[in-house]
Short mmCIF file of C-alpha atoms in Angstrom, two decimals:
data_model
loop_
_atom_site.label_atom_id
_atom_site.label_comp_id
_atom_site.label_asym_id
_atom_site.label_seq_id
_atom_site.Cartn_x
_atom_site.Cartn_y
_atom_site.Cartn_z
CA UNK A 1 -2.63 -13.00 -38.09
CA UNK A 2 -0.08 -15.70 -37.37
CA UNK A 3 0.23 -16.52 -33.97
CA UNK A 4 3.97 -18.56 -32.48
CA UNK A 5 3.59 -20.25 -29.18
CA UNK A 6 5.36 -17.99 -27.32
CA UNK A 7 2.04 -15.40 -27.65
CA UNK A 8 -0.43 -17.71 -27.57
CA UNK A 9 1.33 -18.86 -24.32
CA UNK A 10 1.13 -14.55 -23.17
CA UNK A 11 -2.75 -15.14 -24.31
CA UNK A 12 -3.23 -18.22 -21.87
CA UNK A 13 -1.98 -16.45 -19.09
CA UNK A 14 -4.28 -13.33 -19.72
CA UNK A 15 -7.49 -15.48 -19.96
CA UNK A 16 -6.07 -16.82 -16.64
CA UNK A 17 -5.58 -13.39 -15.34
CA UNK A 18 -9.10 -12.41 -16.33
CA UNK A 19 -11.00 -15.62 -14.39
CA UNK A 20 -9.09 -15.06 -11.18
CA UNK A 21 -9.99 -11.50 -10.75
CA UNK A 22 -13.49 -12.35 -11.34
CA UNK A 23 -14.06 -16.51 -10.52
CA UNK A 24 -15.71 -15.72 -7.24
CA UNK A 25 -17.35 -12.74 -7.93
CA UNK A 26 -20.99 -14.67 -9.03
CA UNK A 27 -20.74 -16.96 -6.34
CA UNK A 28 -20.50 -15.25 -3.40
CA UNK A 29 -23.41 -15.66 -1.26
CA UNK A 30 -22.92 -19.50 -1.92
CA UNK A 31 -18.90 -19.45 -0.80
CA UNK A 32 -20.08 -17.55 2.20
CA UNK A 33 -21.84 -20.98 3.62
CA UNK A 34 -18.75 -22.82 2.86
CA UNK A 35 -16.49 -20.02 4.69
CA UNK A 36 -19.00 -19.06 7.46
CA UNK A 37 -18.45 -15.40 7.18
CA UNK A 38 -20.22 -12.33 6.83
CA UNK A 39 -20.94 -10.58 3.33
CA UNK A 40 -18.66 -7.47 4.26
CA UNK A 41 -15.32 -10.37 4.67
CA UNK A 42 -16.77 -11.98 1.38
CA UNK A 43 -16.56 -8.68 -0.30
CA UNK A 44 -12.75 -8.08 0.72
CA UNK A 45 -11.85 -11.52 -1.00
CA UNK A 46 -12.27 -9.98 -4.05
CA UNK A 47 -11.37 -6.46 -3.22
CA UNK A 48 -7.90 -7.96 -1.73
CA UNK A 49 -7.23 -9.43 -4.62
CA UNK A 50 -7.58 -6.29 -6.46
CA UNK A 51 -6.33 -4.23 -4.63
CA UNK A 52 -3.03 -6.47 -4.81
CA UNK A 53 -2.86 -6.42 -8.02
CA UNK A 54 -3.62 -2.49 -8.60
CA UNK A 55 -0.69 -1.73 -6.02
CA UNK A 56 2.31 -3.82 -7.41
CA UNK A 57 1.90 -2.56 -10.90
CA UNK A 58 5.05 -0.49 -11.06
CA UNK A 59 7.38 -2.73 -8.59
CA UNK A 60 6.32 -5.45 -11.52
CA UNK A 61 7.65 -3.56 -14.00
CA UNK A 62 10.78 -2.89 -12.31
CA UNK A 63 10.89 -6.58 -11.59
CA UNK A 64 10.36 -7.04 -15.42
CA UNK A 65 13.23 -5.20 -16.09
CA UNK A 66 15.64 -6.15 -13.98
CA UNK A 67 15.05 -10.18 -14.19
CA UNK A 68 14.35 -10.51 -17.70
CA UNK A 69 10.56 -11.05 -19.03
CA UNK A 70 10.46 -14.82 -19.59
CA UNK A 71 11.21 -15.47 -16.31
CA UNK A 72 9.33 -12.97 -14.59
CA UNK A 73 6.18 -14.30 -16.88
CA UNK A 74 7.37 -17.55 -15.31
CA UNK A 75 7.13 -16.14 -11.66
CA UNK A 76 3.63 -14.49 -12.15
CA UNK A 77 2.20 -17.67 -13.60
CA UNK A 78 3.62 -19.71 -10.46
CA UNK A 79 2.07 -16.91 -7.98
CA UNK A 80 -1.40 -17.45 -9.80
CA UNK A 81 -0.98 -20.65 -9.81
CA UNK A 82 -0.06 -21.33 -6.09
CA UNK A 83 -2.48 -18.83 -4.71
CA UNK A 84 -5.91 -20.95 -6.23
CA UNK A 85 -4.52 -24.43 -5.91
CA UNK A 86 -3.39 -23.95 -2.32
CA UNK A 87 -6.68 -22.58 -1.49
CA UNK A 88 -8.38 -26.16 -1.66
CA UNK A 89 -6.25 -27.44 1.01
CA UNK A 90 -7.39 -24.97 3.66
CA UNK A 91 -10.77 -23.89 3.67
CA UNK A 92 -9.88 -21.83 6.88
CA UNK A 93 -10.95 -17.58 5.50
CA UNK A 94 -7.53 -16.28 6.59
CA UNK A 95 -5.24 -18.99 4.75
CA UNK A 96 -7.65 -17.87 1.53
CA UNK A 97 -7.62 -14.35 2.12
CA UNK A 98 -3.57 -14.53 1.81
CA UNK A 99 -4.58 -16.52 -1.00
CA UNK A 100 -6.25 -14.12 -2.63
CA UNK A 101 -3.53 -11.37 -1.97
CA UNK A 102 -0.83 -13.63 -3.29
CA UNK A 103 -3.00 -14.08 -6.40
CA UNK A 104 -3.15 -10.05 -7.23
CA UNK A 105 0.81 -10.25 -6.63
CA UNK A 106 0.73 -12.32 -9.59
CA UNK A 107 -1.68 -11.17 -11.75
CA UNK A 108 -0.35 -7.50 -11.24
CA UNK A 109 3.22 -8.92 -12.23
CA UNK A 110 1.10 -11.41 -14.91
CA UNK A 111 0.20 -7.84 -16.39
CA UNK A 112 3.01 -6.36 -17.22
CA UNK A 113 5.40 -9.36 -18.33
CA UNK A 114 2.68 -10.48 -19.86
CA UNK A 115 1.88 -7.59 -22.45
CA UNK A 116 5.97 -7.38 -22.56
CA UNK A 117 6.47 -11.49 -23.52
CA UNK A 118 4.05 -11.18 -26.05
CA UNK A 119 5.12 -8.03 -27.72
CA UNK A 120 9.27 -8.71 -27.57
CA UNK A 121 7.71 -12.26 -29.95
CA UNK A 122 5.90 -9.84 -32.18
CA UNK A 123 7.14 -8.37 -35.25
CA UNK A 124 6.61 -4.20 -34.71
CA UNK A 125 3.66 -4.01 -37.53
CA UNK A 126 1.73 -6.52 -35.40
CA UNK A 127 2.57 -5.35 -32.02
CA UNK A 128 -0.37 -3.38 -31.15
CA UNK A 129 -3.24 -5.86 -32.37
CA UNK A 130 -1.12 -8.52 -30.17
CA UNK A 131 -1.49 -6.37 -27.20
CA UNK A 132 -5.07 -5.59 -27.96
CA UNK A 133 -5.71 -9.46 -28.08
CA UNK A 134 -4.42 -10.08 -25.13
CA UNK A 135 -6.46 -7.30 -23.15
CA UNK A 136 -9.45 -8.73 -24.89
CA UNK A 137 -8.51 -11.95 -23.37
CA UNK A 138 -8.26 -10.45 -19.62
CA UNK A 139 -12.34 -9.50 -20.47
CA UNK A 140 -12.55 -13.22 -21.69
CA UNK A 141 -11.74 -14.91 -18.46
CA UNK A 142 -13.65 -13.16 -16.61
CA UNK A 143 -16.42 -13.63 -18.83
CA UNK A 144 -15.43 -17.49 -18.60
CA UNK A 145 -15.49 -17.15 -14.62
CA UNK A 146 -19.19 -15.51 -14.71
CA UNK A 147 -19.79 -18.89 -16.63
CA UNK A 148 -18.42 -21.99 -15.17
CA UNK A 149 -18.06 -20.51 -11.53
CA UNK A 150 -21.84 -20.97 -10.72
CA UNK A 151 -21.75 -24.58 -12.46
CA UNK A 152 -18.50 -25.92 -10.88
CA UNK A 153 -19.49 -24.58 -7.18
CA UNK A 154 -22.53 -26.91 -7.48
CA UNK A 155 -20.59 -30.22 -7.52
CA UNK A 156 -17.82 -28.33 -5.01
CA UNK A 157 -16.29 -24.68 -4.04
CA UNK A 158 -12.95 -26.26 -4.70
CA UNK A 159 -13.22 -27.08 -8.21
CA UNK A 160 -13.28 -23.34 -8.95
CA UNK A 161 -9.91 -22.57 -7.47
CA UNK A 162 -8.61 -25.76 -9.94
CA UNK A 163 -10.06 -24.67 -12.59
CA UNK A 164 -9.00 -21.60 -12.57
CA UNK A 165 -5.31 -22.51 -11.25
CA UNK A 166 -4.76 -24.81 -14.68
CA UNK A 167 -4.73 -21.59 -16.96
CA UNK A 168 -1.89 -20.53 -14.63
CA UNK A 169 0.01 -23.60 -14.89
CA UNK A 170 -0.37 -24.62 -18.54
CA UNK A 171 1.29 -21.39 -19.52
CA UNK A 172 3.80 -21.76 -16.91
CA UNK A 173 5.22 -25.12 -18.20
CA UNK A 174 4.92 -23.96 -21.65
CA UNK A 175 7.24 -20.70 -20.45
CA UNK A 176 9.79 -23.16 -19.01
CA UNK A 177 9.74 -25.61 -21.92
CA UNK A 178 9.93 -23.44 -25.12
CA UNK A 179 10.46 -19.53 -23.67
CA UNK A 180 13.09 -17.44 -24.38
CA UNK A 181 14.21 -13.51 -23.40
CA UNK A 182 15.20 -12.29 -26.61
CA UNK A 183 16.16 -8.98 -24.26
CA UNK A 184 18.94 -10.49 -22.66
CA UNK A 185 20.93 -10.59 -25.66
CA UNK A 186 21.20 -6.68 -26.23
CA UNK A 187 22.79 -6.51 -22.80
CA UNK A 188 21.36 -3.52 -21.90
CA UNK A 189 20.82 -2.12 -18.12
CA UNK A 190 17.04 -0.60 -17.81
CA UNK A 191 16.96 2.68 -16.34
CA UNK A 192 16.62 3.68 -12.91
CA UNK A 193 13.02 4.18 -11.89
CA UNK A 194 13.11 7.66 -10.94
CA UNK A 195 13.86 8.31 -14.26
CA UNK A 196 10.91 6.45 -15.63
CA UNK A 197 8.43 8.62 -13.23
CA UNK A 198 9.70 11.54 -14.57
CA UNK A 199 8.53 11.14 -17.91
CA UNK A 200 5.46 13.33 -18.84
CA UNK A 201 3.64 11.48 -21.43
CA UNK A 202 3.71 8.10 -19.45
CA UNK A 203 1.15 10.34 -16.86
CA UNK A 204 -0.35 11.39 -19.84
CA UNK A 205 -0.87 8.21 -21.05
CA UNK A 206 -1.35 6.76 -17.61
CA UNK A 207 -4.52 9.93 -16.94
CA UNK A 208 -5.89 9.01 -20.14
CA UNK A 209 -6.29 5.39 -19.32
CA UNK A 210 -7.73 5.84 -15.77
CA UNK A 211 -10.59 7.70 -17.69
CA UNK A 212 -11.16 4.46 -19.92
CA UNK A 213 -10.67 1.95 -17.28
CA UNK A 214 -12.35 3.55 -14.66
CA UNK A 215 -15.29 4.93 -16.48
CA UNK A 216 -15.76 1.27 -17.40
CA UNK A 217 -15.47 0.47 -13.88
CA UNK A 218 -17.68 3.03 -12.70
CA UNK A 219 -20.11 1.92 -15.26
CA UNK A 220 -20.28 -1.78 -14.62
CA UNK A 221 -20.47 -0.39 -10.90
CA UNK A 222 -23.47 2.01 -10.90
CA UNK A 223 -25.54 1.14 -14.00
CA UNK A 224 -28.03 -1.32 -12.30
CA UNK A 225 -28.59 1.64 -9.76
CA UNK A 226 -28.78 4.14 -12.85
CA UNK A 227 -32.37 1.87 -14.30
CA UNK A 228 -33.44 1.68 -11.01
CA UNK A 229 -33.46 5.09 -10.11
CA UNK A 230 -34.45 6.50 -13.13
CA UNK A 231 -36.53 4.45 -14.70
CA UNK A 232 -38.88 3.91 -11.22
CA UNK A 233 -39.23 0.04 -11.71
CA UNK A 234 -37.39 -3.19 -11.08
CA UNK A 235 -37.40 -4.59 -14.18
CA UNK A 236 -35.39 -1.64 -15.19
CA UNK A 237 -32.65 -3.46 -12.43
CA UNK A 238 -32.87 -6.64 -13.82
CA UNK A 239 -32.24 -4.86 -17.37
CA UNK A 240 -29.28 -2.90 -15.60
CA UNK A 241 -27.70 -6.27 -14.44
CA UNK A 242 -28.36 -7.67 -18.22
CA UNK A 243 -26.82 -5.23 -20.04
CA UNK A 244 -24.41 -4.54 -17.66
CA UNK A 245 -23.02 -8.27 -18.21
CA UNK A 246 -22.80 -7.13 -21.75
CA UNK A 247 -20.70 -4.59 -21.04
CA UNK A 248 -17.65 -7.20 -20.35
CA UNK A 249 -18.53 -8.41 -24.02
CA UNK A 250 -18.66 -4.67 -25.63
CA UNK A 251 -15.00 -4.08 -23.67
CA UNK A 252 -13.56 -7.38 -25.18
CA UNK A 253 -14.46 -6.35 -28.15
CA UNK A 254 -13.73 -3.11 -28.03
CA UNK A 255 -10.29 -3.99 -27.06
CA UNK A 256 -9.86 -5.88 -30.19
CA UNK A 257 -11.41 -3.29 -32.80
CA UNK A 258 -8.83 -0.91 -31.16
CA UNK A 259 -5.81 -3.21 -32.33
CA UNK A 260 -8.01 -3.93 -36.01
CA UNK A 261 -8.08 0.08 -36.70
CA UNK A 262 -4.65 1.38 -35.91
CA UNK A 263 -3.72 0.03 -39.36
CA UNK A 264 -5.85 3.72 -40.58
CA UNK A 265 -5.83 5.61 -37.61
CA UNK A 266 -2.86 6.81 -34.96
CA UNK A 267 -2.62 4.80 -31.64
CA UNK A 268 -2.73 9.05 -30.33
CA UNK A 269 -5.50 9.76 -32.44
CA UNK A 270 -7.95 6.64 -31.05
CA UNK A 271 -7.10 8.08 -27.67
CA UNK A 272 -7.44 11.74 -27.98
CA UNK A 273 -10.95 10.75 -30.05
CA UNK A 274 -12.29 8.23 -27.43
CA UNK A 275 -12.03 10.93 -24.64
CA UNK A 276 -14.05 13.60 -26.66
CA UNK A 277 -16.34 11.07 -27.80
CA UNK A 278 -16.88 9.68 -23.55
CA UNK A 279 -17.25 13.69 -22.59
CA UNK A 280 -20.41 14.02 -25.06
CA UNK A 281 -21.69 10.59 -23.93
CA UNK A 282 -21.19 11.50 -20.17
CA UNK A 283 -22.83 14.75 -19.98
CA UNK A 284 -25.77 13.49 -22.15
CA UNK A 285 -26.32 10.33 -19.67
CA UNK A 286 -27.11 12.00 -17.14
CA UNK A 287 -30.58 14.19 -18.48
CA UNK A 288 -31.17 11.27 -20.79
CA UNK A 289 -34.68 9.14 -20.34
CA UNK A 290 -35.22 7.60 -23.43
CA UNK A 291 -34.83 4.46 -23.36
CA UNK A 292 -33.22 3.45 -26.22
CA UNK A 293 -30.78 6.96 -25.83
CA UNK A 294 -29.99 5.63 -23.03
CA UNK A 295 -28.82 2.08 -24.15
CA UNK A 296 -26.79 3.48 -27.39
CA UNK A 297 -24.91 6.03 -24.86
CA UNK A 298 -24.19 3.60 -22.36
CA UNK A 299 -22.60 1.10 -25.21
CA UNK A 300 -20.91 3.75 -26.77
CA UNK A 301 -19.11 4.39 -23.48
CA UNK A 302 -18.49 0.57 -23.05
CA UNK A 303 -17.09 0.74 -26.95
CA UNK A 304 -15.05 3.61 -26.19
CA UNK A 305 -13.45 2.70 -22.84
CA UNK A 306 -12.20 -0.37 -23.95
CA UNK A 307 -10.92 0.62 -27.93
CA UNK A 308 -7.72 2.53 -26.78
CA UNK A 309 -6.38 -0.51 -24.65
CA UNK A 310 -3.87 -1.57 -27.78
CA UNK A 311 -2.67 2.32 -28.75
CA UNK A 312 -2.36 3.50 -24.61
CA UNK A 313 0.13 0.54 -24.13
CA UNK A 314 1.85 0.44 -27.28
CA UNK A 315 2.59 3.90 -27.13
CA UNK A 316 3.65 3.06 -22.94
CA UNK A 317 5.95 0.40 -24.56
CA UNK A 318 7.52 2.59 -27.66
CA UNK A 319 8.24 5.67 -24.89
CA UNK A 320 11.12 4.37 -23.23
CA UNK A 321 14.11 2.00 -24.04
CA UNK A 322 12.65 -2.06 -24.40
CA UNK A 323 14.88 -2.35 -21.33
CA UNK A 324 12.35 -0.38 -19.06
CA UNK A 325 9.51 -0.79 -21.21
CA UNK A 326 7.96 -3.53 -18.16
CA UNK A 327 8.42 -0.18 -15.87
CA UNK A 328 6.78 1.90 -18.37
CA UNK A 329 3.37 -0.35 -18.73
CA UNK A 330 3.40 -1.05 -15.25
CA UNK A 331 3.59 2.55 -14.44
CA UNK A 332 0.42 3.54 -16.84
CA UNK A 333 -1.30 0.38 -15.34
CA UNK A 334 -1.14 1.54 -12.13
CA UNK A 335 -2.25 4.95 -12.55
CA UNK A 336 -5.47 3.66 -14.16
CA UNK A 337 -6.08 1.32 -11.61
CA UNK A 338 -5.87 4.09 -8.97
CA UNK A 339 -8.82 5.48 -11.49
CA UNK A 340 -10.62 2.32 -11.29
CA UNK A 341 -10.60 2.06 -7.49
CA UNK A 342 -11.04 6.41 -6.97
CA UNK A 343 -13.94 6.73 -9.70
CA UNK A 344 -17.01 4.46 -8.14
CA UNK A 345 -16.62 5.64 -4.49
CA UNK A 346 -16.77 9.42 -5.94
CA UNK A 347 -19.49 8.61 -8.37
CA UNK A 348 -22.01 7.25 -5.55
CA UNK A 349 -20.33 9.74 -3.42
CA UNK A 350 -21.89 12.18 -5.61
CA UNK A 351 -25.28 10.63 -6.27
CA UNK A 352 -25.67 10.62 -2.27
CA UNK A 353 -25.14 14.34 -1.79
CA UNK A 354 -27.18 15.32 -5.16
CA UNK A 355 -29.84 12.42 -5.14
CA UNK A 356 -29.63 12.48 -8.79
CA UNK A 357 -26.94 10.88 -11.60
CA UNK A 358 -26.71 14.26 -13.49
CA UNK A 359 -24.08 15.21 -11.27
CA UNK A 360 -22.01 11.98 -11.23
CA UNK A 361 -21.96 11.61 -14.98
CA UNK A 362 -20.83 15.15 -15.39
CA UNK A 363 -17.91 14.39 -13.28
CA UNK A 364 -16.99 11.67 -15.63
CA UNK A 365 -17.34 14.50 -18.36
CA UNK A 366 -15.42 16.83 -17.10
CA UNK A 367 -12.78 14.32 -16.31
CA UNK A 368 -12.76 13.25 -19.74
CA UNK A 369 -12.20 16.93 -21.11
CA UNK A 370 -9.59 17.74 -18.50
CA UNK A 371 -7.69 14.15 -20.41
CA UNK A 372 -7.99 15.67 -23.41
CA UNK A 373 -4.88 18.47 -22.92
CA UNK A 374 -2.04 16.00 -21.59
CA UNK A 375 -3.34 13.56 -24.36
CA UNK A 376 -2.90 16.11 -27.06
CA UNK A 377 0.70 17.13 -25.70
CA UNK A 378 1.42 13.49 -26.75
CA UNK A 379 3.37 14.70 -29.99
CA UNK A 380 4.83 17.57 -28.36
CA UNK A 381 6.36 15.74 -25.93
CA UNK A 382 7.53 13.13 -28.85
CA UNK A 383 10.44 15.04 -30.31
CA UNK A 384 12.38 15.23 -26.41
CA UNK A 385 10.93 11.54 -24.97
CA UNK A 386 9.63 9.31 -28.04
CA UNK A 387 11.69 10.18 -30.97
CA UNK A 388 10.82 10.80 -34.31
CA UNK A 389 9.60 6.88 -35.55
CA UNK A 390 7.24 7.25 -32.36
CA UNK A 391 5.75 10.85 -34.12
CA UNK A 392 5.37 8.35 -37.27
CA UNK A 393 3.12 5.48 -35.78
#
């Protein structure tokens, strides 16, 4: 596939993305010395950032929209960028804790203009496997993070926040050298955003995804627990933890096999597939003891959480005019995320009250089959919201 700088400059900024959700996640304990702090406040320097970036999802779009993609691509790669390299200047936990906040702001907005910067450079045949790179990227970083952050902490804490600021900036400057808005041209006003929410398939694509992204969430979340419990041994946790680092690997690639096979099978299709295929999985993890059952189900899951990333936001972007197509993605995003930050709590919510993870994975199930409806009202929807090219792809 050939690549033009202007997405391998939308891939930069999503490996960047990926390590600054995740760069202090494997160090914790040790940046807890360094900030004098208890676990709890070390735990909502990650969860702020998240939480951030979950929450300005569809004011990112709009922003998208209304100031053009290149430089709102510009502006998220500056908040990144600002919100690590400041951090070495003030070790103080408040100053970072706004650090971290001010980081979400920008990878939620990085999200959006992101996808949008490198699909407006993208010919239309190529426009899904582009956006399923660059969500295989996100998984990258963050696989990157769980790798250098417990090397560069050794030497010093601040070397992390550097590190992971430069994937910020080299993007940026390569936005402001060479970028371009190839929007701005059609001169087109994006619609208003109550117009946007009140398209159905969006929350059908945006339900749909919170079952993939969450369920992977809820699975990177619980699954150490899961061996524990059920397996009656602690080298069943430290098997959890293993495989449940491979999960981020199975999702990356997953993400990228799901841009690969839309050239045979419909973007719809993949989706309305992957949630029947996570219902069977789901209800079958939950009596499941074999061990190798077990395994195959879980990676399954992982496979199938992370293969629709390309067809849910192509399909976000082809719904609505390329004006509010940053609105549309941002939208879908955010719904998800509400998934991904709803789904864990319930999940151990459920295995306190039942003791058990039968329960808890049949509540992914039946979330997965109540998906399946809206998903499959994706082409009935298409003649009134999508058109007839969308019914074609």
């Amino acid at each position: 596939m050939p690549v033009n700088r202007h997405i391998l400059t939308a891939f930069m900024g999503s490996i960047g993305m990926g390590m600054a959700l995740l760069n202090l996640a494997p160090i914790l304990p040790l940046l807890q010395e360094s900030y004098s702090v208890s676990n709890a406040r070390m735990g909502i320097l990650v969860t702020a950032l998240i939480l951030s970036h979950s929450f300005v999802q569809v004011p990112a779009g709009v922003v998208v929209d209304q100031i053009g993609v290149r430089w709102s691509f510009t502006l998220a790669l500056l908040l990144g960028f600002l919100g690590n390299v400041l951090c070495i200047f003030n070790p103080a936990y408040g100053f970072i804790l706004t650090m971290r906040i001010l980081t979400g702001l920008g990878t939620g907005l990085l999200f959006v203009a992101g996808i949008k910067y490198a699909t407006v450079h993208t010919r239309p045949s190529r426009q899904v496997l582009v956006q399923s790179v660059f969500g295989c990227l996100i998984n990258t970083g963050s696989a990157i993070a769980f790798l250098t952050s417990p090397i560069l902490i050794v030497y010093s804490w601040k070397l992390i926040y550097l590190f992971t600021s430069s994937f910020f900036l080299l993007p940026m400057l390569a936005v402001l050298f060479w970028g371009d808005d190839p929007l701005d041209d059609q001169g087109t006003a994006p619609q208003p955003l109550r117009s946007v929410l009140t398209v159905g398939p969006l929350w059908a694509l945006g339900l749909s995804h919170a079952i993939f992204f969450g369920g992977m969430i809820t699975i990177g979340t619980w699954i150490s627990s899961y061996f524990l419990t059920s397996m009656g041994a602690v080298f069943w946790l430290h098997l959890g933890g293993l495989f449940g680092a491979l999960i981020i690997g199975i999702s990356a690639l997953g993400r990228f096999l799901g841009g690969v096979v839309t050239v045979w099978i419909k973007p719809r299709h993949i989706i309305q597939s992957a949630l029947f295929v996570l219902a069977i999985c789901y209800a079958l993890l939950g009596p499941s003891k074999e061990l190798g059952l077990v395994l195959t189900l879980f990676g399954v899951a992982a496979l199938m959480n992370s293969i629709t990333f390309g067809s849910v936001f192509s399909l976000a972007y082809q719904i609505m005019p390329p004006q509010s197509a940053g609105t549309a993605i941002g939208l879908v995003n955010f719904i998800a995320s509400m998934g991904a930050l709803i789904f864990p709590i319930v999940f151990g919510y459920l295995i306190d009250i039942t003791e058990a993870f039968k329960y808890p994975f049949l509540f992914l199930a039946v979330l997965a089959v109540l998906a399946l409806p809206p998903a499959f009202s994706l082409r009935k929807h298409a003649p009134q919201a999508l058109g007839d090219s969308w019914i074609e792809n």
